[in-house]
Each structure stands twice: as structure tokens, then as C-alpha cells.
Amino acid sequence: MERNLPLDWPSLVNEAIQRRKQQRLTQKDLAIIAKVSKPTIVKFEKQGGNITLNAVFAILNALGLVKKLD
């Protein structure tokens, strides 16, 4: 069964950017914490290029925007 789940990508990215800035993290700092490359952070924040879901979840998790399921 295929489902279409709406995702407000621009709002998600904007929230992540705001959270990063509130935590006074540079893109490089966030890359280290999320264990992704700085270019990956740049792509995510500019909403351009290809980025894996694993990288997205790593970034969001590092910013406290993902609730881990037990």
C-alpha cells in the first residue's frame, strides 16, 4: 500500500536552522555532533542537492528535533 505523507520541508529546515542558532552551534559543530560532513549540513540548510534520510535524521536528532522510539 502506497501512502503520500505531506511534509513541510521548508518549515522543518527553518526550525532546524533556528534550533542550531539557539544552541550557538556552527554548521561545523553540528556536523561533528551529527556525524555527517559540513557539506551535508550546508545542503540540508540550503534545501539543495541530494541528502540521505539517515543524514536528515542524524541532523534532526542532534538538534533534539526527533523523538526516539523505544
mmCIF file with all atom_site columns, C-alpha atoms in Angstrom:
data_model
loop_
_atom_site.group_PDB
_atom_site.id
_atom_site.type_symbol
_atom_site.label_atom_id
_atom_site.label_alt_id
_atom_site.label_comp_id
_atom_site.label_asym_id
_atom_site.label_entity_id
_atom_site.label_seq_id
_atom_site.pdbx_PDB_ins_code
_atom_site.Cartn_x
_atom_site.Cartn_y
_atom_site.Cartn_z
_atom_site.occupancy
_atom_site.B_iso_or_equiv
_atom_site.pdbx_formal_charge
_atom_site.auth_seq_id
_atom_site.auth_comp_id
_atom_site.auth_asym_id
_atom_site.auth_atom_id
_atom_site.pdbx_PDB_model_num
ATOM 1  C CA . MET A 1 1  ? 0.000  0.000  0.000  1.00 0.00 ? 1  MET A CA 1
ATOM 2  C CA . GLU A 1 2  ? 1.434  3.330  -1.042 1.00 0.00 ? 2  GLU A CA 1
ATOM 3  C CA . ARG A 1 3  ? 0.796  6.397  1.075  1.00 0.00 ? 3  ARG A CA 1
ATOM 4  C CA . ASN A 1 4  ? 1.539  10.017 0.382  1.00 0.00 ? 4  ASN A CA 1
ATOM 5  C CA . LEU A 1 5  ? 2.605  11.745 3.567  1.00 0.00 ? 5  LEU A CA 1
ATOM 6  C CA . PRO A 1 6  ? 2.707  15.518 3.391  1.00 0.00 ? 6  PRO A CA 1
ATOM 7  C CA . LEU A 1 7  ? 5.923  17.021 4.684  1.00 0.00 ? 7  LEU A CA 1
ATOM 8  C CA . ASP A 1 8  ? 6.512  20.725 5.094  1.00 0.00 ? 8  ASP A CA 1
ATOM 9  C CA . TRP A 1 9  ? 10.220 20.540 4.237  1.00 0.00 ? 9  TRP A CA 1
ATOM 10 C CA . PRO A 1 10 ? 10.913 24.327 4.304  1.00 0.00 ? 10 PRO A CA 1
ATOM 11 C CA . SER A 1 11 ? 9.404  24.636 7.802  1.00 0.00 ? 11 SER A CA 1
ATOM 12 C CA . LEU A 1 12 ? 11.361 21.623 9.030  1.00 0.00 ? 12 LEU A CA 1
ATOM 13 C CA . VAL A 1 13 ? 14.634 23.039 7.721  1.00 0.00 ? 13 VAL A CA 1
ATOM 14 C CA . ASN A 1 14 ? 13.879 26.501 9.112  1.00 0.00 ? 14 ASN A CA 1
ATOM 15 C CA . GLU A 1 15 ? 13.135 25.011 12.536 1.00 0.00 ? 15 GLU A CA 1
ATOM 16 C CA . ALA A 1 16 ? 16.428 23.093 12.410 1.00 0.00 ? 16 ALA A CA 1
ATOM 17 C CA . ILE A 1 17 ? 18.364 26.246 11.489 1.00 0.00 ? 17 ILE A CA 1
ATOM 18 C CA . GLN A 1 18 ? 16.724 28.203 14.311 1.00 0.00 ? 18 GLN A CA 1
ATOM 19 C CA . ARG A 1 19 ? 17.471 25.406 16.774 1.00 0.00 ? 19 ARG A CA 1
ATOM 20 C CA . ARG A 1 20 ? 21.127 25.280 15.651 1.00 0.00 ? 20 ARG A CA 1
ATOM 21 C CA . LYS A 1 21 ? 21.479 29.021 16.135 1.00 0.00 ? 21 LYS A CA 1
ATOM 22 C CA . GLN A 1 22 ? 19.716 28.955 19.526 1.00 0.00 ? 22 GLN A CA 1
ATOM 23 C CA . GLN A 1 23 ? 22.220 26.338 20.636 1.00 0.00 ? 23 GLN A CA 1
ATOM 24 C CA . ARG A 1 24 ? 25.023 28.564 19.302 1.00 0.00 ? 24 ARG A CA 1
ATOM 25 C CA . LEU A 1 25 ? 26.312 25.828 17.024 1.00 0.00 ? 25 LEU A CA 1
ATOM 26 C CA . THR A 1 26 ? 28.153 26.491 13.810 1.00 0.00 ? 26 THR A CA 1
ATOM 27 C CA . GLN A 1 27 ? 27.471 24.284 10.818 1.00 0.00 ? 27 GLN A CA 1
ATOM 28 C CA . LYS A 1 28 ? 30.821 22.627 11.509 1.00 0.00 ? 28 LYS A CA 1
ATOM 29 C CA . ASP A 1 29 ? 29.866 21.994 15.165 1.00 0.00 ? 29 ASP A CA 1
ATOM 30 C CA . LEU A 1 30 ? 26.576 20.440 14.099 1.00 0.00 ? 30 LEU A CA 1
ATOM 31 C CA . ALA A 1 31 ? 28.317 18.275 11.515 1.00 0.00 ? 31 ALA A CA 1
ATOM 32 C CA . ILE A 1 32 ? 30.609 16.882 14.210 1.00 0.00 ? 32 ILE A CA 1
ATOM 33 C CA . ILE A 1 33 ? 27.743 16.208 16.629 1.00 0.00 ? 33 ILE A CA 1
ATOM 34 C CA . ALA A 1 34 ? 25.525 14.640 13.938 1.00 0.00 ? 34 ALA A CA 1
ATOM 35 C CA . LYS A 1 35 ? 28.478 12.696 12.493 1.00 0.00 ? 35 LYS A CA 1
ATOM 36 C CA . VAL A 1 36 ? 27.910 13.984 8.982  1.00 0.00 ? 36 VAL A CA 1
ATOM 37 C CA . SER A 1 37 ? 30.045 16.211 6.777  1.00 0.00 ? 37 SER A CA 1
ATOM 38 C CA . LYS A 1 38 ? 29.807 20.002 6.816  1.00 0.00 ? 38 LYS A CA 1
ATOM 39 C CA . PRO A 1 39 ? 28.766 19.975 3.121  1.00 0.00 ? 39 PRO A CA 1
ATOM 40 C CA . THR A 1 40 ? 25.843 17.754 4.160  1.00 0.00 ? 40 THR A CA 1
ATOM 41 C CA . ILE A 1 41 ? 24.738 20.384 6.688  1.00 0.00 ? 41 ILE A CA 1
ATOM 42 C CA . VAL A 1 42 ? 25.050 23.082 4.025  1.00 0.00 ? 42 VAL A CA 1
ATOM 43 C CA . LYS A 1 43 ? 22.961 21.050 1.538  1.00 0.00 ? 43 LYS A CA 1
ATOM 44 C CA . PHE A 1 44 ? 20.324 20.418 4.200  1.00 0.00 ? 44 PHE A CA 1
ATOM 45 C CA . GLU A 1 45 ? 20.079 24.080 5.196  1.00 0.00 ? 45 GLU A CA 1
ATOM 46 C CA . LYS A 1 46 ? 20.002 25.295 1.586  1.00 0.00 ? 46 LYS A CA 1
ATOM 47 C CA . GLN A 1 47 ? 17.453 22.592 0.727  1.00 0.00 ? 47 GLN A CA 1
ATOM 48 C CA . GLY A 1 48 ? 19.503 21.660 -2.293 1.00 0.00 ? 48 GLY A CA 1
ATOM 49 C CA . GLY A 1 49 ? 21.250 18.607 -3.578 1.00 0.00 ? 49 GLY A CA 1
ATOM 50 C CA . ASN A 1 50 ? 20.747 15.029 -2.550 1.00 0.00 ? 50 ASN A CA 1
ATOM 51 C CA . ILE A 1 51 ? 20.793 14.115 1.109  1.00 0.00 ? 51 ILE A CA 1
ATOM 52 C CA . THR A 1 52 ? 20.013 10.745 2.630  1.00 0.00 ? 52 THR A CA 1
ATOM 53 C CA . LEU A 1 53 ? 17.259 10.193 5.161  1.00 0.00 ? 53 LEU A CA 1
ATOM 54 C CA . ASN A 1 54 ? 19.904 8.841  7.529  1.00 0.00 ? 54 ASN A CA 1
ATOM 55 C CA . ALA A 1 55 ? 21.715 12.177 7.346  1.00 0.00 ? 55 ALA A CA 1
ATOM 56 C CA . VAL A 1 56 ? 18.476 14.125 7.851  1.00 0.00 ? 56 VAL A CA 1
ATOM 57 C CA . PHE A 1 57 ? 17.577 12.078 10.913 1.00 0.00 ? 57 PHE A CA 1
ATOM 58 C CA . ALA A 1 58 ? 21.123 12.422 12.277 1.00 0.00 ? 58 ALA A CA 1
ATOM 59 C CA . ILE A 1 59 ? 20.900 16.218 11.959 1.00 0.00 ? 59 ILE A CA 1
ATOM 60 C CA . LEU A 1 60 ? 17.422 16.441 13.455 1.00 0.00 ? 60 LEU A CA 1
ATOM 61 C CA . ASN A 1 61 ? 18.364 14.074 16.270 1.00 0.00 ? 61 ASN A CA 1
ATOM 62 C CA . ALA A 1 62 ? 21.492 16.097 17.086 1.00 0.00 ? 62 ALA A CA 1
ATOM 63 C CA . LEU A 1 63 ? 19.274 19.174 17.421 1.00 0.00 ? 63 LEU A CA 1
ATOM 64 C CA . GLY A 1 64 ? 16.738 17.406 19.618 1.00 0.00 ? 64 GLY A CA 1
ATOM 65 C CA . LEU A 1 65 ? 14.018 17.536 16.975 1.00 0.00 ? 65 LEU A CA 1
ATOM 66 C CA . VAL A 1 66 ? 13.442 13.791 16.734 1.00 0.00 ? 66 VAL A CA 1
ATOM 67 C CA . LYS A 1 67 ? 11.831 11.731 19.424 1.00 0.00 ? 67 LYS A CA 1
ATOM 68 C CA . LYS A 1 68 ? 13.426 8.300  19.612 1.00 0.00 ? 68 LYS A CA 1
ATOM 69 C CA . LEU A 1 69 ? 11.013 5.429  19.870 1.00 0.00 ? 69 LEU A CA 1
ATOM 70 C CA . ASP A 1 70 ? 11.782 2.782  22.474 1.00 0.00 ? 70 ASP A CA 1
#
